Amino acid sequence: MTRHLLSAGDLDRAGAVEILDTAERLDHALAGREVKKLPPLRGRTVVNLFYEDSTRTRTSFELAAKRLSADVVNFSAKGSSVSKGESLKDTALTLEAMGADAVVIRHSYSGAAHRLAEWVHGSVINAGDGTHEHPTQALLDAFTLRQSLGTLENRVIAIVGDIAHSRVARSDIHCFTKLGAEVRVAGPPTMMPAGIEALGVKPCFSLEQALAGADVIIMLRIQQERLDGALFPSVREYSRTFGLTQRTLGLAKPDAIVLHPGPINRGVEIASDVADAEPSRILDQVTNGVAVRMAVLYLLTGGDKA
C-alpha cells in the first residue's frame, strides 16, 4: 500500500486483497482474547478528524486504533477552533505539530482528504468526503461478502439508491469490480449519474431488472432532503418503486445477501423485516468495520510485524 488511503480507485486487486487478508488475520488474532488488544501500533498516535456527524465510522476507527494499542485523539469540528474560523490547513498543521502518525478525516467537501494529504507527513485515511468516496466502507462490505460467499469473482451485486450522490456506491463499484464481481446500479434517472457505464457497471432503471438473479443487494441510504426536492416526487413513491421488501427480495437469488451502509431509513429504502432478519448482514458490516480499519491502520503506519 501507499502512504494514504484516499480512494478505493487507488487500490489495485492485490492491494484490496492484502487489506482483506490482513483484516482476517487480525480478527483471528483477537478471537478468544479476554483483553482485545494487540501491540503493533504502541506509541503511535491516530487522530479522528471529523467535520461531519458520525457514529459507526468514528467509533469503528477509534476501536480499531485502540485495539492496536495506538493513542487516539478524537477531534470534532463542533466546539473546536473550526467554529472560530480555523481553516482545514491550519488544523492539519496543528495536528502535524502534535505528532499525529495517521489522520482519519471525514468532511462534507469532496477532495478534502486529498488536500489534507498534501499538508501532513503522516498517513491520511479518507472516512468519507462529500459525494466522492468512502473507501473503508467498500472494503468492509467486501470483507463481509467474502465471509459468506468465499469470493466475489463472477458474483452479481446490485447497488440500489441515489447512485449520483453516494460516496459509498462509488467506492463499492471500484472495489467490487477489481475483485471480479459483476456490478449493477439501480435508481431513479434523476439519481443516476451520466456515463456511469464507464466505471464498468450496468445501469438499471427498475428494481426488477437490477435484482434479477443477484447474489448481493446493497441498499443505499436515501437522504430525505433529496426526496423533498426535485429528484423524486415523495418518500412513498420512492419506497414503492425502489424499496426492498420481502416481495422484491424474492426477485434475487434465494440465498441473496442484503447489505446497507447505515443509518437505515426504515420503510423507505428497506423494510424492517428485511433489515432485521436473514439474509441481512447489516450488523456483520458494523462488526467487520473494526477489523478492516485495523488492517488499514496497521498497513499504512507500518505496524510492528513482531
Short mmCIF file of C-alpha atoms in Angstrom, two decimals:
data_model
loop_
_atom_site.label_atom_id
_atom_site.label_comp_id
_atom_site.label_asym_id
_atom_site.label_seq_id
_atom_site.Cartn_x
_atom_site.Cartn_y
_atom_site.Cartn_z
CA MET A 1 0.00 0.00 0.00
CA THR A 2 0.98 3.65 -0.43
CA ARG A 3 1.16 6.08 2.49
CA HIS A 4 -2.51 7.12 2.25
CA LEU A 5 -5.92 5.58 1.58
CA LEU A 6 -7.85 8.32 -0.20
CA SER A 7 -9.88 6.37 -2.75
CA ALA A 8 -10.85 2.78 -3.42
CA GLY A 9 -9.95 3.59 -7.01
CA ASP A 10 -6.30 3.93 -5.96
CA LEU A 11 -6.19 0.25 -4.90
CA ASP A 12 -5.44 -2.49 -7.38
CA ARG A 13 -6.76 -6.01 -6.87
CA ALA A 14 -3.63 -7.09 -4.97
CA GLY A 15 -3.87 -4.08 -2.64
CA ALA A 16 -7.52 -4.73 -1.83
CA VAL A 17 -6.86 -8.42 -1.20
CA GLU A 18 -3.92 -7.56 1.06
CA ILE A 19 -6.16 -5.41 3.25
CA LEU A 20 -8.89 -8.06 3.40
CA ASP A 21 -6.40 -10.83 4.22
CA THR A 22 -4.75 -8.70 6.91
CA ALA A 23 -8.16 -7.91 8.42
CA GLU A 24 -8.91 -11.63 8.57
CA ARG A 25 -5.61 -12.37 10.32
CA LEU A 26 -6.10 -9.57 12.84
CA ASP A 27 -9.67 -10.69 13.50
CA HIS A 28 -8.46 -14.24 14.18
CA ALA A 29 -5.66 -12.93 16.42
CA LEU A 30 -8.21 -11.18 18.64
CA ALA A 31 -10.67 -14.06 18.73
CA GLY A 32 -10.95 -15.60 22.19
CA ARG A 33 -8.81 -12.94 23.89
CA GLU A 34 -10.21 -11.63 27.16
CA VAL A 35 -8.46 -8.31 26.53
CA LYS A 36 -8.96 -7.41 22.88
CA LYS A 37 -5.65 -5.66 22.27
CA LEU A 38 -2.60 -6.23 20.09
CA PRO A 39 0.68 -4.26 20.35
CA PRO A 40 1.64 -3.29 16.74
CA LEU A 41 0.84 0.44 16.97
CA ARG A 42 2.02 1.06 20.52
CA GLY A 43 3.48 4.56 20.73
CA ARG A 44 1.74 5.80 17.59
CA THR A 45 -0.99 8.47 17.53
CA VAL A 46 -4.14 8.31 15.42
CA VAL A 47 -6.34 11.41 15.08
CA ASN A 48 -10.01 11.14 14.11
CA LEU A 49 -10.73 14.44 12.35
CA PHE A 50 -14.48 14.55 11.79
CA TYR A 51 -16.18 17.58 10.26
CA GLU A 52 -19.43 15.64 9.81
CA ASP A 53 -21.53 13.80 12.38
CA SER A 54 -20.82 10.10 12.52
CA THR A 55 -21.47 7.21 14.89
CA ARG A 56 -20.44 3.99 13.18
CA THR A 57 -17.39 5.20 11.28
CA ARG A 58 -15.81 7.32 14.03
CA THR A 59 -16.40 4.71 16.73
CA SER A 60 -15.12 1.95 14.45
CA PHE A 61 -11.87 3.79 13.73
CA GLU A 62 -11.43 4.59 17.42
CA LEU A 63 -11.88 0.95 18.43
CA ALA A 64 -9.57 -0.18 15.63
CA ALA A 65 -6.76 2.12 16.75
CA LYS A 66 -7.15 1.24 20.42
CA ARG A 67 -7.15 -2.50 19.72
CA LEU A 68 -3.78 -1.98 18.02
CA SER A 69 -2.58 -0.10 21.15
CA ALA A 70 -2.35 3.31 19.47
CA ASP A 71 -3.11 6.57 21.26
CA VAL A 72 -6.33 8.10 19.89
CA VAL A 73 -7.38 11.75 19.67
CA ASN A 74 -10.97 12.46 18.65
CA PHE A 75 -11.39 15.86 17.01
CA SER A 76 -14.86 17.23 16.28
CA ALA A 77 -15.41 20.44 14.33
CA LYS A 78 -18.16 21.41 16.76
CA GLY A 79 -16.72 23.09 19.83
CA SER A 80 -13.25 23.41 18.29
CA SER A 81 -11.30 26.25 16.71
CA VAL A 82 -13.04 25.41 13.43
CA SER A 83 -16.15 27.12 14.79
CA LYS A 84 -13.98 30.23 15.19
CA GLY A 85 -12.94 30.12 11.54
CA GLU A 86 -9.80 27.97 11.60
CA SER A 87 -9.09 26.53 8.16
CA LEU A 88 -8.55 22.86 7.37
CA LYS A 89 -4.91 23.60 6.55
CA ASP A 90 -4.26 25.30 9.90
CA THR A 91 -5.96 22.44 11.71
CA ALA A 92 -3.83 19.96 9.76
CA LEU A 93 -0.61 21.81 10.61
CA THR A 94 -1.61 21.86 14.28
CA LEU A 95 -2.12 18.10 14.25
CA GLU A 96 1.18 17.70 12.42
CA ALA A 97 2.95 19.67 15.14
CA MET A 98 1.41 17.37 17.74
CA GLY A 99 2.99 14.36 16.05
CA ALA A 100 0.00 12.57 14.51
CA ASP A 101 1.09 9.38 12.75
CA ALA A 102 -2.27 8.93 11.00
CA VAL A 103 -5.25 11.22 10.44
CA VAL A 104 -8.69 9.83 9.69
CA ILE A 105 -10.79 12.54 8.07
CA ARG A 106 -14.50 12.85 7.30
CA HIS A 107 -15.53 16.06 5.57
CA SER A 108 -18.55 17.39 3.70
CA TYR A 109 -16.39 18.62 0.79
CA SER A 110 -15.25 16.22 -1.92
CA GLY A 111 -11.47 16.19 -2.16
CA ALA A 112 -10.81 17.29 1.44
CA ALA A 113 -8.81 14.13 2.18
CA HIS A 114 -6.60 14.71 -0.87
CA ARG A 115 -5.88 18.27 0.24
CA LEU A 116 -5.04 17.11 3.76
CA ALA A 117 -2.57 14.56 2.36
CA GLU A 118 -0.63 17.44 0.79
CA TRP A 119 -0.10 19.13 4.16
CA VAL A 120 0.78 16.37 6.61
CA HIS A 121 3.63 13.85 6.74
CA GLY A 122 1.59 11.13 8.44
CA SER A 123 -0.87 8.81 6.73
CA VAL A 124 -4.30 10.13 5.73
CA ILE A 125 -7.34 7.87 5.61
CA ASN A 126 -10.49 9.07 3.88
CA ALA A 127 -13.50 8.28 6.06
CA GLY A 128 -15.89 9.93 3.60
CA ASP A 129 -15.52 13.17 1.66
CA GLY A 130 -18.64 14.80 0.28
CA THR A 131 -20.11 12.78 -2.56
CA HIS A 132 -16.70 11.46 -3.61
CA GLU A 133 -15.64 8.28 -1.80
CA HIS A 134 -15.67 6.20 1.38
CA PRO A 135 -13.02 3.52 0.74
CA THR A 136 -13.06 1.70 4.08
CA GLN A 137 -16.82 1.19 3.79
CA ALA A 138 -16.27 -0.58 0.47
CA LEU A 139 -13.53 -2.73 1.99
CA LEU A 140 -15.67 -3.78 4.95
CA ASP A 141 -18.52 -4.56 2.55
CA ALA A 142 -16.16 -6.77 0.55
CA PHE A 143 -14.88 -8.41 3.75
CA THR A 144 -18.45 -9.17 4.84
CA LEU A 145 -19.27 -10.68 1.46
CA ARG A 146 -16.12 -12.82 1.46
CA GLN A 147 -17.21 -14.31 4.79
CA SER A 148 -20.45 -15.57 3.26
CA LEU A 149 -19.55 -16.12 -0.40
CA GLY A 150 -15.88 -17.02 -0.22
CA THR A 151 -15.10 -14.93 -3.30
CA LEU A 152 -16.62 -12.03 -5.22
CA GLU A 153 -15.43 -13.45 -8.55
CA ASN A 154 -18.37 -13.56 -11.02
CA ARG A 155 -20.89 -12.66 -8.31
CA VAL A 156 -23.75 -10.35 -9.30
CA ILE A 157 -24.02 -7.35 -6.98
CA ALA A 158 -26.89 -4.86 -7.23
CA ILE A 159 -26.42 -1.41 -5.67
CA VAL A 160 -29.74 0.44 -5.33
CA GLY A 161 -30.45 4.06 -4.44
CA ASP A 162 -29.06 7.54 -5.02
CA ILE A 163 -26.05 6.49 -7.08
CA ALA A 164 -25.20 10.03 -8.19
CA HIS A 165 -24.65 11.40 -4.68
CA SER A 166 -23.41 8.29 -2.87
CA ARG A 167 -19.75 8.08 -1.89
CA VAL A 168 -20.37 4.50 -0.74
CA ALA A 169 -21.65 3.49 -4.19
CA ARG A 170 -18.60 4.95 -5.93
CA SER A 171 -16.14 3.18 -3.61
CA ASP A 172 -18.10 -0.09 -3.75
CA ILE A 173 -18.01 -0.03 -7.56
CA HIS A 174 -14.23 0.45 -7.64
CA CYS A 175 -13.65 -2.28 -5.06
CA PHE A 176 -16.11 -4.90 -6.30
CA THR A 177 -15.18 -4.68 -9.97
CA LYS A 178 -11.49 -5.11 -9.13
CA LEU A 179 -12.39 -8.22 -7.13
CA GLY A 180 -14.13 -9.70 -10.17
CA ALA A 181 -17.80 -9.03 -9.44
CA GLU A 182 -20.48 -8.01 -11.96
CA VAL A 183 -21.99 -4.79 -10.61
CA ARG A 184 -25.42 -3.38 -11.42
CA VAL A 185 -26.61 0.02 -10.23
CA ALA A 186 -30.27 0.99 -9.95
CA GLY A 187 -32.18 4.10 -9.07
CA PRO A 188 -34.39 6.82 -10.49
CA PRO A 189 -32.98 8.54 -13.62
CA THR A 190 -32.56 11.74 -11.57
CA MET A 191 -30.26 9.85 -9.17
CA MET A 192 -28.17 8.09 -11.83
CA PRO A 193 -25.00 9.89 -13.00
CA ALA A 194 -24.43 10.25 -16.72
CA GLY A 195 -21.78 7.94 -18.12
CA ILE A 196 -21.83 5.54 -15.16
CA GLU A 197 -21.12 2.70 -17.63
CA ALA A 198 -17.54 3.96 -17.85
CA LEU A 199 -16.94 2.53 -14.38
CA GLY A 200 -17.70 -0.96 -15.68
CA VAL A 201 -21.22 -1.28 -14.26
CA LYS A 202 -24.64 -1.92 -15.75
CA PRO A 203 -27.22 0.84 -15.09
CA CYS A 204 -30.80 -0.29 -14.40
CA PHE A 205 -33.85 1.92 -14.05
CA SER A 206 -36.13 -0.62 -12.37
CA LEU A 207 -35.68 -2.70 -9.25
CA GLU A 208 -36.82 -5.82 -11.09
CA GLN A 209 -34.06 -5.50 -13.67
CA ALA A 210 -31.37 -4.89 -11.05
CA LEU A 211 -32.32 -7.70 -8.66
CA ALA A 212 -32.98 -10.49 -11.18
CA GLY A 213 -30.59 -13.29 -10.22
CA ALA A 214 -28.48 -11.08 -7.93
CA ASP A 215 -26.19 -12.66 -5.33
CA VAL A 216 -25.94 -9.45 -3.28
CA ILE A 217 -28.20 -6.44 -2.76
CA ILE A 218 -26.76 -3.22 -1.32
CA MET A 219 -29.40 -0.65 -0.39
CA LEU A 220 -28.12 2.91 -0.09
CA ARG A 221 -29.42 5.42 2.42
CA ILE A 222 -31.74 7.95 0.81
CA GLN A 223 -31.25 11.45 2.15
CA GLN A 224 -34.64 12.89 2.99
CA GLU A 225 -33.74 16.31 1.61
CA ARG A 226 -33.33 14.77 -1.85
CA LEU A 227 -36.80 13.25 -1.69
CA ASP A 228 -38.33 16.55 -0.65
CA GLY A 229 -36.80 18.31 -3.67
CA ALA A 230 -36.99 17.75 -7.39
CA LEU A 231 -35.11 14.43 -7.57
CA PHE A 232 -38.12 12.32 -6.63
CA PRO A 233 -41.81 13.10 -6.01
CA SER A 234 -42.24 11.65 -2.49
CA VAL A 235 -40.99 9.19 0.09
CA ARG A 236 -43.96 6.93 -0.57
CA GLU A 237 -43.30 6.91 -4.31
CA TYR A 238 -39.62 6.11 -3.84
CA SER A 239 -40.38 3.30 -1.38
CA ARG A 240 -42.96 1.79 -3.71
CA THR A 241 -40.62 1.89 -6.72
CA PHE A 242 -37.17 1.16 -5.27
CA GLY A 243 -37.74 -0.03 -1.70
CA LEU A 244 -36.56 -3.51 -0.72
CA THR A 245 -39.36 -5.62 0.78
CA GLN A 246 -39.90 -9.34 1.21
CA ARG A 247 -41.69 -9.32 -2.16
CA THR A 248 -38.92 -7.58 -4.10
CA LEU A 249 -36.25 -9.59 -2.27
CA GLY A 250 -37.76 -12.63 -3.98
CA LEU A 251 -36.53 -11.30 -7.33
CA ALA A 252 -32.93 -12.07 -6.36
CA LYS A 253 -31.36 -15.47 -5.77
CA PRO A 254 -32.92 -17.42 -2.85
CA ASP A 255 -29.77 -17.02 -0.73
CA ALA A 256 -29.02 -13.41 -1.74
CA ILE A 257 -27.23 -11.30 0.88
CA VAL A 258 -28.54 -7.87 1.91
CA LEU A 259 -26.21 -5.03 2.98
CA HIS A 260 -26.78 -1.41 3.99
CA PRO A 261 -24.09 1.13 5.00
CA GLY A 262 -26.38 2.74 7.59
CA PRO A 263 -28.03 4.58 9.09
CA ILE A 264 -31.21 2.93 7.83
CA ASN A 265 -34.37 4.77 6.84
CA ARG A 266 -36.79 2.01 7.74
CA GLY A 267 -39.74 1.78 5.42
CA VAL A 268 -38.05 3.97 2.80
CA GLU A 269 -35.17 2.13 1.12
CA ILE A 270 -35.61 -1.07 3.12
CA ALA A 271 -38.40 -2.68 5.16
CA SER A 272 -37.73 -3.52 8.81
CA ASP A 273 -38.48 -7.22 8.38
CA VAL A 274 -35.79 -7.39 5.66
CA ALA A 275 -33.21 -5.35 7.59
CA ASP A 276 -33.55 -7.29 10.84
CA ALA A 277 -33.52 -10.90 9.67
CA GLU A 278 -31.74 -13.30 7.32
CA PRO A 279 -30.35 -12.74 4.73
CA SER A 280 -29.35 -9.34 6.14
CA ARG A 281 -25.67 -8.92 7.09
CA ILE A 282 -26.02 -5.32 8.22
CA LEU A 283 -24.82 -5.90 11.79
CA ASP A 284 -21.95 -8.02 10.46
CA GLN A 285 -20.87 -4.96 8.47
CA VAL A 286 -20.63 -2.96 11.71
CA THR A 287 -18.60 -5.70 13.40
CA ASN A 288 -16.30 -6.17 10.41
CA GLY A 289 -15.65 -2.46 10.13
CA VAL A 290 -13.34 -2.64 13.14
CA ALA A 291 -11.20 -5.47 11.70
CA VAL A 292 -10.91 -3.81 8.28
CA ARG A 293 -9.95 -0.45 9.76
CA MET A 294 -7.40 -2.17 12.00
CA ALA A 295 -5.87 -3.64 8.85
CA VAL A 296 -5.75 -0.25 7.10
CA LEU A 297 -4.12 1.46 10.09
CA TYR A 298 -1.67 -1.40 10.52
CA LEU A 299 -0.57 -1.43 6.87
CA LEU A 300 -0.40 2.33 6.38
CA THR A 301 1.51 3.16 9.55
CA GLY A 302 3.97 0.28 9.23
CA GLY A 303 2.87 -1.61 12.31
CA ASP A 304 5.49 -3.74 14.03
CA LYS A 305 5.02 -7.19 12.46
CA ALA A 306 6.51 -8.81 15.55
#
